[in-house]
Rosetta silent file (secondary structure, phi, psi, omega in degrees, C-alpha in Angstrom):
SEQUENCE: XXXXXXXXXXXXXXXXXXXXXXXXXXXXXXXXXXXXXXXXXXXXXXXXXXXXXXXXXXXXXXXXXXXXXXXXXXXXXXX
SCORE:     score description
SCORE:     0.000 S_00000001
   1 L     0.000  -50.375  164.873  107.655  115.439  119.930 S_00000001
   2 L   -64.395  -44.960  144.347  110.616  116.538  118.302 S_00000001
   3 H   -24.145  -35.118 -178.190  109.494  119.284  116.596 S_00000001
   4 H   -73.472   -7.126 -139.841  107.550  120.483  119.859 S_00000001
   5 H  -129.077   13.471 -171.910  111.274  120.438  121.358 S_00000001
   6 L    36.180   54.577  170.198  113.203  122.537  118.413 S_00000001
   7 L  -124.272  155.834 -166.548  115.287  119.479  117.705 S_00000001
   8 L   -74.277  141.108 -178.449  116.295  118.580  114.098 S_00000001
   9 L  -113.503  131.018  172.136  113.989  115.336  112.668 S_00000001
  10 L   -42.060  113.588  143.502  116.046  113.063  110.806 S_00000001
  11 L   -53.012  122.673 -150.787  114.969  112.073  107.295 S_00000001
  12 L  -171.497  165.952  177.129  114.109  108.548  107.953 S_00000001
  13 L  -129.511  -23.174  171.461  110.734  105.985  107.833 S_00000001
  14 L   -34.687   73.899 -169.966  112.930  104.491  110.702 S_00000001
  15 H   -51.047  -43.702 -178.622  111.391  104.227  113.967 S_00000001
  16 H   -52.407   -5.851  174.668  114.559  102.861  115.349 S_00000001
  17 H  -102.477  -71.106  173.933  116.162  105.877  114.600 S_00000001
  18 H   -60.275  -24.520  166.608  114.030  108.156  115.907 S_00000001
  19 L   -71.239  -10.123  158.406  113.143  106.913  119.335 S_00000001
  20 L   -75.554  -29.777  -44.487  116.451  107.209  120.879 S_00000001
  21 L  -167.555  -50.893 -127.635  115.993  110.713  119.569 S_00000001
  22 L  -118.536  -35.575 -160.407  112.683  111.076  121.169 S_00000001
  23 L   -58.566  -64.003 -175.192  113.921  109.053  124.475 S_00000001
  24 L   -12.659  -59.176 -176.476  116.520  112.286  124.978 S_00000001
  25 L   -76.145  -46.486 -150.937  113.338  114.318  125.849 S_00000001
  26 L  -156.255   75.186 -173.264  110.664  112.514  127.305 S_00000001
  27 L   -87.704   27.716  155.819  112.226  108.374  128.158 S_00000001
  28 L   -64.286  -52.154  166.140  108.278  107.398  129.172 S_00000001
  29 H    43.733 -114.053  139.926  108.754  106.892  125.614 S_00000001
  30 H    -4.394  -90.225  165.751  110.743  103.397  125.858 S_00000001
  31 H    20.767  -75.431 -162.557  107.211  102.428  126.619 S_00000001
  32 H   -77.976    7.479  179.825  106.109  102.552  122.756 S_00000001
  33 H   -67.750  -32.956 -177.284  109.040  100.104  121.417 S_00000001
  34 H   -80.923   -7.755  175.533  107.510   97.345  120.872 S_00000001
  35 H   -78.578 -100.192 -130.423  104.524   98.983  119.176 S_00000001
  36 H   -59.776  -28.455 -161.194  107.030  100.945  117.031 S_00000001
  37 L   -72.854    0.701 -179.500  109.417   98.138  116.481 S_00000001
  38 L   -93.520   -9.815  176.091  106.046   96.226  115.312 S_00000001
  39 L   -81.771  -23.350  173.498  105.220   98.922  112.957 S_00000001
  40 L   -78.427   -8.118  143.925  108.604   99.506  111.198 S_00000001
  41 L   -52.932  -47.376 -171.776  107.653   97.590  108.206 S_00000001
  42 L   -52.522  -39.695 -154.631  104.332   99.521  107.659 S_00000001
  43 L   -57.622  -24.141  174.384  106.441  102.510  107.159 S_00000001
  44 L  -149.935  -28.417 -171.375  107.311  101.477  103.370 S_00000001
  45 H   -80.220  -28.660 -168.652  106.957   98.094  102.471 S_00000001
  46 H   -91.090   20.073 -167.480  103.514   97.940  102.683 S_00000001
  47 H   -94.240  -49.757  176.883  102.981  101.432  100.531 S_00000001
  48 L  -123.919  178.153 -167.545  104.096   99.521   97.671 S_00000001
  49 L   -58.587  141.080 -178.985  102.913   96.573   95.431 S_00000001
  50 L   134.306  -42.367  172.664  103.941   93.548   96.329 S_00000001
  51 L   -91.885  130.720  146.284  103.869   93.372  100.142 S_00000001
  52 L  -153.496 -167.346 -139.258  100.852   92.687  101.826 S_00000001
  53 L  -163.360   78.649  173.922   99.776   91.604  105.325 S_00000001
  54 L    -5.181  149.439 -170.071   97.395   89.264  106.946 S_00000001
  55 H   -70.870  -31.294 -173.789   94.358   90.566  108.126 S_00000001
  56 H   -76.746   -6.766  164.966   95.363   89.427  111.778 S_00000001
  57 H   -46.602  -85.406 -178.831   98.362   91.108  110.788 S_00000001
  58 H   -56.883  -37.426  168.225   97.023   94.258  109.777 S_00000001
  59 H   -65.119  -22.798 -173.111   94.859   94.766  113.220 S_00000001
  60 H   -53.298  -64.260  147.494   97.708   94.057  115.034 S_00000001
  61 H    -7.618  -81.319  170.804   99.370   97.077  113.046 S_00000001
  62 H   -41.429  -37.846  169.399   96.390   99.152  113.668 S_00000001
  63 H   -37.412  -77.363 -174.252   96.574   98.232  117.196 S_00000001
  64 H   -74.051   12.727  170.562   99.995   99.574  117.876 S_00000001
  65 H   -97.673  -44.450 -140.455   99.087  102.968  115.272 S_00000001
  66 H   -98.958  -48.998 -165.350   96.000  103.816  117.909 S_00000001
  67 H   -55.182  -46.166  152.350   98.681  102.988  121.034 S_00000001
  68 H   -29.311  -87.390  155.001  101.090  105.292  119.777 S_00000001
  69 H     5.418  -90.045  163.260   98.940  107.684  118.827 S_00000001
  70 H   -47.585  -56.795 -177.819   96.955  108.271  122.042 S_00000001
  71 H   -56.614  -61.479 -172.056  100.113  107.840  124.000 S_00000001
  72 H   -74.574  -27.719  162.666  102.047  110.815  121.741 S_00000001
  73 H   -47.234  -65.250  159.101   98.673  112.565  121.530 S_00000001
  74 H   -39.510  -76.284 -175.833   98.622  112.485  125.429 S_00000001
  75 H   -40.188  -58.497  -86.253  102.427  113.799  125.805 S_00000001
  76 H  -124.348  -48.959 -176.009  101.487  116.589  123.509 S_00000001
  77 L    99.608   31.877 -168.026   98.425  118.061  125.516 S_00000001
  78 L  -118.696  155.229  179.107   96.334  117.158  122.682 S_00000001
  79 L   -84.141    0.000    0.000   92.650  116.029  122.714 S_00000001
């Protein structure tokens, strides 16, 4: 979304950073927080050894990956 919008994207794994960011443009957004804010672990800890995640855990994860998704897919125009 930023990128569709010529605005600079932050280096960051940091949802919490980017969705005010994101809000600026498009605040349906707001919507996705609780997805993202359930997701801002995934972004690194669980990349390396050491971390893991319950399996009910991990769909949950997965869950909120496909909601996102579709929803920023959708915004996008994308199939």
């Amino acid at each position: 979304v930023l990128q569709e919008h010529s605005q600079r994207i932050p280096k960051t794994h940091h949802f919490a950073e980017l969705l005010p960011l994101v809000l600026k443009i498009d605040p349906t957004f707001e919507l996705l927080r609780a997805d993202l804010n359930m997701l801002e672990d995934y972004g690194v800890d669980f990349r390396y050894p050491g971390a893991s995640a319950t399996k009910d855990d991990a769909k949950s994860a997965y869950r909120a990956a496909h909601t996102v998704r579709l929803f920023a897919r959708q915004k996008l125009g994308l199939p």
